[in-house]
PDB file of C-alpha atoms in Angstrom:
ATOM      1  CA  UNK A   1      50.265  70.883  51.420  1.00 70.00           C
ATOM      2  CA  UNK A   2      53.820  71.909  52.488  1.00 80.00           C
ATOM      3  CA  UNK A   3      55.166  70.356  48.618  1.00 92.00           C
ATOM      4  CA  UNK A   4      58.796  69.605  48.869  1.00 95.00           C
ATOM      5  CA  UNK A   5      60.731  70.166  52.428  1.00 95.00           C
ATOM      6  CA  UNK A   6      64.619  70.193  53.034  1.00 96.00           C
ATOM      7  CA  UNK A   7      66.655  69.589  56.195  1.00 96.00           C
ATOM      8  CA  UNK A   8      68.641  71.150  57.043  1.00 96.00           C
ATOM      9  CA  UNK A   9      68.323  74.790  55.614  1.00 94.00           C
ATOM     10  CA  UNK A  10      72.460  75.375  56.938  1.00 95.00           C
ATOM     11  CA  UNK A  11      75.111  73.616  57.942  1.00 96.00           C
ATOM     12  CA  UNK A  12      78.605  73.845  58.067  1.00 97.00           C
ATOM     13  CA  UNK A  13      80.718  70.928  58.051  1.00 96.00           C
ATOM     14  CA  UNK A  14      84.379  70.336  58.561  1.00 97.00           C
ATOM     15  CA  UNK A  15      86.715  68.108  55.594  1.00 97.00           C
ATOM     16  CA  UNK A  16      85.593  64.526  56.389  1.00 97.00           C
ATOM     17  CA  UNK A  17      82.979  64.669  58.488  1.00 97.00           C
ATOM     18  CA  UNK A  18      79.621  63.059  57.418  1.00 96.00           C
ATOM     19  CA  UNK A  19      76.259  64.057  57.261  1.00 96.00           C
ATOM     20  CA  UNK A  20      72.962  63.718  55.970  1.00 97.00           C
ATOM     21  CA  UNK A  21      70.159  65.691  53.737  1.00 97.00           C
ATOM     22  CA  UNK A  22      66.674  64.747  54.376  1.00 97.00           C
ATOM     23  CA  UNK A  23      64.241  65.659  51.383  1.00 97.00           C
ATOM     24  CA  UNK A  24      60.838  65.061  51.969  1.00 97.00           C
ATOM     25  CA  UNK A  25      57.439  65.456  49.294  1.00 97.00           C
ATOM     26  CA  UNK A  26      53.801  65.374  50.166  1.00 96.00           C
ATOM     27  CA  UNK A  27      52.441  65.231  46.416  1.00 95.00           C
ATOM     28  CA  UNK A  28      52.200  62.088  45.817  1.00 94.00           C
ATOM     29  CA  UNK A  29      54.971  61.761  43.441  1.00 93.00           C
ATOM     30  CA  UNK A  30      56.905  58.796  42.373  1.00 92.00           C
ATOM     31  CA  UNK A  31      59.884  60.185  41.128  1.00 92.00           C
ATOM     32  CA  UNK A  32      62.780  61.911  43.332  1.00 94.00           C
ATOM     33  CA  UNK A  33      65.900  64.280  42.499  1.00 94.00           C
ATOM     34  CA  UNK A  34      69.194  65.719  44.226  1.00 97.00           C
ATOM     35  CA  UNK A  35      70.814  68.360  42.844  1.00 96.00           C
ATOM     36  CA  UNK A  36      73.626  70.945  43.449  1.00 96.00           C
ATOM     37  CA  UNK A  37      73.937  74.513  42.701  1.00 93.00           C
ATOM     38  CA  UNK A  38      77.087  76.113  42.352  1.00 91.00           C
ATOM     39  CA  UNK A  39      77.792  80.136  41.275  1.00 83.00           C
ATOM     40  CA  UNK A  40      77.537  80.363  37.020  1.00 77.00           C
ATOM     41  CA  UNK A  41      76.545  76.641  36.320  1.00 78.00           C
ATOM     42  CA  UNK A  42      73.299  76.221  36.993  1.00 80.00           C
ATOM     43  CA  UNK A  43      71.884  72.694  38.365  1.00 89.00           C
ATOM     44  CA  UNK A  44      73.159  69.846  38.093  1.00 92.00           C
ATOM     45  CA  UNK A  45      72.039  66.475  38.712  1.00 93.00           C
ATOM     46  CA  UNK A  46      73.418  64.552  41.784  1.00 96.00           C
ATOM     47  CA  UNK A  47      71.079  61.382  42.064  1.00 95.00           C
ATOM     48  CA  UNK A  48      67.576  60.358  40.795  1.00 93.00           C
ATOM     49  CA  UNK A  49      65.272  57.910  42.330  1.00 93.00           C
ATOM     50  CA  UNK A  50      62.377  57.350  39.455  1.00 87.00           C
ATOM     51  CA  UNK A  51      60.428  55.069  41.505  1.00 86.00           C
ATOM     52  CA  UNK A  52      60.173  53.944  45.157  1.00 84.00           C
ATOM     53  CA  UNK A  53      62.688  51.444  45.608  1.00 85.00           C
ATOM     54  CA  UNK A  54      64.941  52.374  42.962  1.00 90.00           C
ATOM     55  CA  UNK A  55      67.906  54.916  42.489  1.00 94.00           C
ATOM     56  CA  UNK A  56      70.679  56.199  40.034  1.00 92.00           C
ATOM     57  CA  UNK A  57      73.572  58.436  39.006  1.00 93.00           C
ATOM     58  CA  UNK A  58      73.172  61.731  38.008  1.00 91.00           C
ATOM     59  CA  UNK A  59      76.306  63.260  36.201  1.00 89.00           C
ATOM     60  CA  UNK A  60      77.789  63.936  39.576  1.00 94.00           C
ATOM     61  CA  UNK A  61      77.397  61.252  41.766  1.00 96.00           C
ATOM     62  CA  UNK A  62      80.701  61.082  43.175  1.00 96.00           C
ATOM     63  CA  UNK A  63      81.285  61.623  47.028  1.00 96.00           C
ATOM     64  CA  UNK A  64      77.629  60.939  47.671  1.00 97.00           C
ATOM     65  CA  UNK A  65      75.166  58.559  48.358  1.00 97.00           C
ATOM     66  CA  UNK A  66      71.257  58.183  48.443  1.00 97.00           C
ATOM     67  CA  UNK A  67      68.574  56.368  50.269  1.00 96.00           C
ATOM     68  CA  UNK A  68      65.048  56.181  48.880  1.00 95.00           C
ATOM     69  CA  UNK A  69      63.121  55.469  52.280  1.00 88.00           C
ATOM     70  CA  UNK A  70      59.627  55.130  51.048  1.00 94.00           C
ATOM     71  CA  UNK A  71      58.042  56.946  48.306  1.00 94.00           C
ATOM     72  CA  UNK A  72      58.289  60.366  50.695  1.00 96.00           C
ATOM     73  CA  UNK A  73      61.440  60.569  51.277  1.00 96.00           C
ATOM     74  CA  UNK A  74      64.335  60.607  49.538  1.00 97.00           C
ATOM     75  CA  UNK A  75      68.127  61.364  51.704  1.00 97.00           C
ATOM     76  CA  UNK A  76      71.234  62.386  50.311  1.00 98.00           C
ATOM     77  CA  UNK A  77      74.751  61.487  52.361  1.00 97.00           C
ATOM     78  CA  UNK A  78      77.799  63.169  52.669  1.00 96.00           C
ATOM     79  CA  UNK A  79      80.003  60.302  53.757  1.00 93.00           C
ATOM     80  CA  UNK A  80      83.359  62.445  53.878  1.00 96.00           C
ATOM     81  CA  UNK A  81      82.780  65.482  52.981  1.00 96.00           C
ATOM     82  CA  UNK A  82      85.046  67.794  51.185  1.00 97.00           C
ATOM     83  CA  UNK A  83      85.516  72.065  50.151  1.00 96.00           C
ATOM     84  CA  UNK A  84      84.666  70.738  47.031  1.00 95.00           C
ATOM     85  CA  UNK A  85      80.885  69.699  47.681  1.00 97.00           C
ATOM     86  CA  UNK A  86      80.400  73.383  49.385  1.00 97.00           C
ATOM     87  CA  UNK A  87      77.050  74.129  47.407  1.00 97.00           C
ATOM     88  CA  UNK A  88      73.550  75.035  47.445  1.00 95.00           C
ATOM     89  CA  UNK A  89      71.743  71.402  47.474  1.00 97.00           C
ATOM     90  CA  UNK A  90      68.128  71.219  46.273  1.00 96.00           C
ATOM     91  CA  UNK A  91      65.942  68.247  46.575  1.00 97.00           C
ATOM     92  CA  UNK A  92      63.043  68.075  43.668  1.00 95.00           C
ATOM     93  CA  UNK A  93      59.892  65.593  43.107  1.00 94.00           C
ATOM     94  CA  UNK A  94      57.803  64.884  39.767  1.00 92.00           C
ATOM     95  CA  UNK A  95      54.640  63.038  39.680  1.00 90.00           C
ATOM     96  CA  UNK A  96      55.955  60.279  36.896  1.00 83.00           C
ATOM     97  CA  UNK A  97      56.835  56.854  37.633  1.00 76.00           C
ATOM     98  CA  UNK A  98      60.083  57.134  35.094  1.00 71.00           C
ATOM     99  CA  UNK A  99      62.940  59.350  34.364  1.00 73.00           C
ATOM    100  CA  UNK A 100      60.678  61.551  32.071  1.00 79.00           C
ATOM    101  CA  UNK A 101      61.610  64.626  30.254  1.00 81.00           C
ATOM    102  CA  UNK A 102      58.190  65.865  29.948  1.00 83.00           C
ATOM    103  CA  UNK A 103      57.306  65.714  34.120  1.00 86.00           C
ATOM    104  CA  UNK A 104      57.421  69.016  35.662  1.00 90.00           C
ATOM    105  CA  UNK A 105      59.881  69.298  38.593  1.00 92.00           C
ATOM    106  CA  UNK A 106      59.279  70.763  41.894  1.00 93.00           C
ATOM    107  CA  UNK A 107      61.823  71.973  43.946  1.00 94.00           C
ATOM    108  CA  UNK A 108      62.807  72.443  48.014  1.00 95.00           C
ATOM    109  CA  UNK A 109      64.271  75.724  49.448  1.00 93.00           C
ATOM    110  CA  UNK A 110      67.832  73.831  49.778  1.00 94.00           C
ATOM    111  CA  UNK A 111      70.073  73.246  52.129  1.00 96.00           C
ATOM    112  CA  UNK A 112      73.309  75.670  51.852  1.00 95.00           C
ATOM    113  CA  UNK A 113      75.839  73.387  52.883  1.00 97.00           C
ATOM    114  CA  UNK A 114      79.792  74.678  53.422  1.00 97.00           C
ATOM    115  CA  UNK A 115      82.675  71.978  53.825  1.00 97.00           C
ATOM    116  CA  UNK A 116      85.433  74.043  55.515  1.00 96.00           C
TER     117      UNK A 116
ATOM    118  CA  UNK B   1      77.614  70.345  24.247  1.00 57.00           C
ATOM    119  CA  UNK B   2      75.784  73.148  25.584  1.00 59.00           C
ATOM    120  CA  UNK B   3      71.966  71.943  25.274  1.00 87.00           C
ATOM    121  CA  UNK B   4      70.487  75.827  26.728  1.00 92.00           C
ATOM    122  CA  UNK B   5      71.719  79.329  26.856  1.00 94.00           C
ATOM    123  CA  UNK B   6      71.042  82.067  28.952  1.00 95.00           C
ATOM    124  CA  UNK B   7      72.989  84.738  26.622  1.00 95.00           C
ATOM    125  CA  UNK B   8      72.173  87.773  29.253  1.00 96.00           C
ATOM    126  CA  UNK B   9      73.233  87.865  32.930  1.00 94.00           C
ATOM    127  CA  UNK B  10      71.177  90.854  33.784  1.00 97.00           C
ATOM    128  CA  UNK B  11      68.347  92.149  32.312  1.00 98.00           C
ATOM    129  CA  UNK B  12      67.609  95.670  34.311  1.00 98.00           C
ATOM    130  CA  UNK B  13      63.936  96.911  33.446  1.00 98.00           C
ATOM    131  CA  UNK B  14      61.376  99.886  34.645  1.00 98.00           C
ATOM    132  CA  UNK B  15      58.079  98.743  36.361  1.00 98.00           C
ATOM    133  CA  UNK B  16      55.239  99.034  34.128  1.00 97.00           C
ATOM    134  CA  UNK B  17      57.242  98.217  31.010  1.00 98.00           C
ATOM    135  CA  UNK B  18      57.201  95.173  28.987  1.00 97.00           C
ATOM    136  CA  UNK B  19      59.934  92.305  29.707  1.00 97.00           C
ATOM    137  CA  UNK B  20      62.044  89.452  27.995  1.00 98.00           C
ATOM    138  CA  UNK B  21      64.424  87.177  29.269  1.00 98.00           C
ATOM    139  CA  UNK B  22      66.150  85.010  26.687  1.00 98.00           C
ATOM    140  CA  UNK B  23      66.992  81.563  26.043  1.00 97.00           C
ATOM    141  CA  UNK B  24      67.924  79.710  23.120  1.00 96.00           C
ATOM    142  CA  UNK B  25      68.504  75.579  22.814  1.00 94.00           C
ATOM    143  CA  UNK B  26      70.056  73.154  21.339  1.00 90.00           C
ATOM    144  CA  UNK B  27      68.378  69.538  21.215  1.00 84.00           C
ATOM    145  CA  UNK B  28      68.053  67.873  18.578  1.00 81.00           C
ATOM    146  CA  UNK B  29      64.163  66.688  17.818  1.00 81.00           C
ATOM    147  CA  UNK B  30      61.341  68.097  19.383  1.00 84.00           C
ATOM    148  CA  UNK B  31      62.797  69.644  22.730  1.00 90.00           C
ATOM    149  CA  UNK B  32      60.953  69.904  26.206  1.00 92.00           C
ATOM    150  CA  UNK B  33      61.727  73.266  27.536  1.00 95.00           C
ATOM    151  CA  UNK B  34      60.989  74.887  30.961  1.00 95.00           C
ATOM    152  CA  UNK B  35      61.182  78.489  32.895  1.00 97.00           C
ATOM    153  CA  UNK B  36      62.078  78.629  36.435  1.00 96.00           C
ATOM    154  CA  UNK B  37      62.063  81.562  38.837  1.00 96.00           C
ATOM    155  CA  UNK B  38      64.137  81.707  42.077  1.00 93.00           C
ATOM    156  CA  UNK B  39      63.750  84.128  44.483  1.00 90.00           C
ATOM    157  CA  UNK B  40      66.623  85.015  47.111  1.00 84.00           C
ATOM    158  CA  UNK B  41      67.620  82.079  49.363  1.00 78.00           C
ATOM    159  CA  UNK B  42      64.328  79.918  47.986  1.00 82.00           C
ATOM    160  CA  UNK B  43      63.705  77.017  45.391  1.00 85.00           C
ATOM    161  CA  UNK B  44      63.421  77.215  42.149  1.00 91.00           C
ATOM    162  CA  UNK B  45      59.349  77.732  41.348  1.00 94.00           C
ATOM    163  CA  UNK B  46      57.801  76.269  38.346  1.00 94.00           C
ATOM    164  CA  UNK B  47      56.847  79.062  35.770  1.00 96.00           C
ATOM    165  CA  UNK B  48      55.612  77.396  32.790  1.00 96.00           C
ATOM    166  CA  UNK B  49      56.872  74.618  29.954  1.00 94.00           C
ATOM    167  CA  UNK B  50      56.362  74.034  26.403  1.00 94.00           C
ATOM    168  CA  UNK B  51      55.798  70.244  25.670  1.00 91.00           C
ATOM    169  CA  UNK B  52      53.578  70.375  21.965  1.00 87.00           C
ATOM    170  CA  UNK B  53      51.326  72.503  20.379  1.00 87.00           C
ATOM    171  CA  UNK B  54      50.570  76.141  20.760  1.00 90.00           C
ATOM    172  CA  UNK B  55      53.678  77.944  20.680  1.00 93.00           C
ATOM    173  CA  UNK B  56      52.925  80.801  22.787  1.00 95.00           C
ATOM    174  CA  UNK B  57      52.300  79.408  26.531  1.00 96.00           C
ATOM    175  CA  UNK B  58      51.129  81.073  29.704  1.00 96.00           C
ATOM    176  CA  UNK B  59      52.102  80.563  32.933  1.00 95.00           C
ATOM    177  CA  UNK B  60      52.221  81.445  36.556  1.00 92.00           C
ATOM    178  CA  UNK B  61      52.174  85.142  37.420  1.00 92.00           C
ATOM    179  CA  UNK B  62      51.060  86.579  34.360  1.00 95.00           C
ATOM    180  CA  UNK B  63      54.256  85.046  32.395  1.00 97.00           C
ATOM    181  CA  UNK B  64      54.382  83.883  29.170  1.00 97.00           C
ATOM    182  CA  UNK B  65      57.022  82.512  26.498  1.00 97.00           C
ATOM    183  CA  UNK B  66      57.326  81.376  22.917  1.00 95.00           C
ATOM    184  CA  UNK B  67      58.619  78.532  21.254  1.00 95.00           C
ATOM    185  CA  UNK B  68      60.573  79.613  18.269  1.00 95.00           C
ATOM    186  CA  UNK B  69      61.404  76.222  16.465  1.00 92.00           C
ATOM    187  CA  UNK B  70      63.561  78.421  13.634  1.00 93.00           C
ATOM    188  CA  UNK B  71      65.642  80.362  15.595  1.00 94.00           C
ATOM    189  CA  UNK B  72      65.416  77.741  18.671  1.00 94.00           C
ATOM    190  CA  UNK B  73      64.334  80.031  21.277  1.00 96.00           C
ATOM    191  CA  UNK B  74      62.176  79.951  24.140  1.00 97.00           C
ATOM    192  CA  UNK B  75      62.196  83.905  25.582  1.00 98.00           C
ATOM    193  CA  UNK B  76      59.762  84.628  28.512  1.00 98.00           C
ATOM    194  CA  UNK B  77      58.292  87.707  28.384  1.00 98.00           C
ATOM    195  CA  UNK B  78      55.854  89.426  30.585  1.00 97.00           C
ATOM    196  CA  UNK B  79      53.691  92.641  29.577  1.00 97.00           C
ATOM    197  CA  UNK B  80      54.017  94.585  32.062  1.00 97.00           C
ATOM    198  CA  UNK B  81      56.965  94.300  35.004  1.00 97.00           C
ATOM    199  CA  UNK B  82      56.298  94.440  38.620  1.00 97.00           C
ATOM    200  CA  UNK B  83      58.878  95.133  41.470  1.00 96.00           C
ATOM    201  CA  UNK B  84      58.564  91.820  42.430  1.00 95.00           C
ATOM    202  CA  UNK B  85      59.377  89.998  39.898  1.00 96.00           C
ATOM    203  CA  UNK B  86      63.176  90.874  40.418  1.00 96.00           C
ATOM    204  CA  UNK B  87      64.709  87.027  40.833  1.00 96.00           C
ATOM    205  CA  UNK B  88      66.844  84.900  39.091  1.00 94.00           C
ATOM    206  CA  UNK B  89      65.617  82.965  36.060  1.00 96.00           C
ATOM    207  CA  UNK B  90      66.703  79.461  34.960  1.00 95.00           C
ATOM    208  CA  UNK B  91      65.716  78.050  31.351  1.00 96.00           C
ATOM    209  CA  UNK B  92      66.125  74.242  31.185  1.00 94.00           C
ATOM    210  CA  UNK B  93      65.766  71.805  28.378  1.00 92.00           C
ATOM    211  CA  UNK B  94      65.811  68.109  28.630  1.00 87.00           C
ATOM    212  CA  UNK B  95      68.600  67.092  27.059  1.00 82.00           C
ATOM    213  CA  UNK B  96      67.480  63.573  25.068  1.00 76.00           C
ATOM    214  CA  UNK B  97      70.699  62.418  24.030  1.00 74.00           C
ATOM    215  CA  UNK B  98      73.466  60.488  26.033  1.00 72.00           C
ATOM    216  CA  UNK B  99      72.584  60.654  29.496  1.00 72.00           C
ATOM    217  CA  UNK B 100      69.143  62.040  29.287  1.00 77.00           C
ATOM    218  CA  UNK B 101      68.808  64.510  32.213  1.00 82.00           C
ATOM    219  CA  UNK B 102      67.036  68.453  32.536  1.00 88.00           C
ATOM    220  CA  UNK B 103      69.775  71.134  31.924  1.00 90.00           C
ATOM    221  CA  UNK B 104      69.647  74.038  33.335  1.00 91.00           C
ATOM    222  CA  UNK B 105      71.129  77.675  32.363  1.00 92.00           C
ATOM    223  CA  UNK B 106      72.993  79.771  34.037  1.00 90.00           C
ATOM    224  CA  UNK B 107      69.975  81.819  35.065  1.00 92.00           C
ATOM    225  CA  UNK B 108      69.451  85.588  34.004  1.00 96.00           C
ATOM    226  CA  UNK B 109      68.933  87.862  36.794  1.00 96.00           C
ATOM    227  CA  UNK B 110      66.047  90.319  36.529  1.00 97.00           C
ATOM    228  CA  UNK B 111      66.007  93.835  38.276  1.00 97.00           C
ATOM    229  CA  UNK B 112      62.683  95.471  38.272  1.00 97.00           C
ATOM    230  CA  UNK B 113      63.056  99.210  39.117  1.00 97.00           C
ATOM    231  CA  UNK B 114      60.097 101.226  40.192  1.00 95.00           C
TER     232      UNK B 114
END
């Protein structure tokens, strides 16, 4: 049971290029997060998928989209990047069908991702 | 609005003596709150949450923390310290009002010394 798994674990980009996260879970769980971690402000949310099938906005949705594949995998792209979206990125899963406040979250290792 | 706070950045402490790491909130109604742990270049790790009833919840690795409803706090503490414990810790609390999402402190990084 490997939990929640991130590719890549590095990458460095150059302004404009594109590229894609790849967040897979193994629990089981129906509900799916991105989010990014930058120096003194904790987490915050990028996307959320809270069912297979179906995604939405976080509070910082812009300059990225997501793909919910099937109920393992959720993807987060990069479609021109920017210094600005240099960040820790962390994929996280939670067993509830629903955006639910109560649903523990489990969390990847991340992917440290720098835009030069 | 600020829904958690982390008010320490450091908290330096001697192995073998007790620990606290604070966190206050600010969420109006009956909050969800959880503890995190990060260790260097990992994920965050579930610790423990506080959903309803008892106040005083245990957790992974012989953590603990109590809900304070008065003074709206949610401190972990820990008995005794180990070495290991040294990481960064994130409080959260999901915020139920406007966009409805889990907020995260700043973290408070904890240095065990032997």
């Amino acid at each position: 049971n490997a939990g929640v798994t991130q590719t890549p674990k590095f990458q460095v980009l150059k302004t404009g290029q594109s590229m894609t996260l790849q967040c897979a879970q193994d629990m089981n769980h129906n509900s799916m997060y991105w989010y990014r971690q930058d120096p003194g402000m904790g987490l915050r949310l990028i996307y959320y998928s809270a069912s297979e099938g179906t995604t939405d906005k976080g509070e910082v949705p812009n300059g990225y989209n997501v793909s919910r594949l099937n109920k393992r995998e959720f993807s987060l792209r990069l479609e021109s990047a920017a210094p600005s979206q240099t960040s820790v990125y962390f994929c996280a899963s939670s067993a509830g069908a629903g955006y639910l406040g109560s649903d523990t979250q489990y969390f990847g290792p991340g992917t440290r991702l720098t835009v030069l | 609005a600020q829904s958690v706070a982390q008010p320490e950045d450091q908290v330096n402490v001697a192995e073998g003596n007790p620990l606290t790491v604070k966190c206050t909130y600010s969420v109006s109604g009956n909050p969800y709150l959880f503890w995190y742990v990060q260790y260097p270049n990992r994920g965050l790790q579930f610790l423990l949450k506080y959903i309803t009833g008892d106040n005083l919840v245990k957790g992974s690795y012989g953590f603990e923390a109590e809900f304070n409803k008065s003074q709206t706090s949610f401190h972990l503490k820990k008995p005794s310290a180990l070495v290991s414990d040294s990481a960064l810790y994130f409080c959260a609390v999901w915020e139920n009002t406007g966009f409805q999402k889990l907020v995260f402190g700043t973290g408070t990084r904890l240095l065990v010394s032997p």
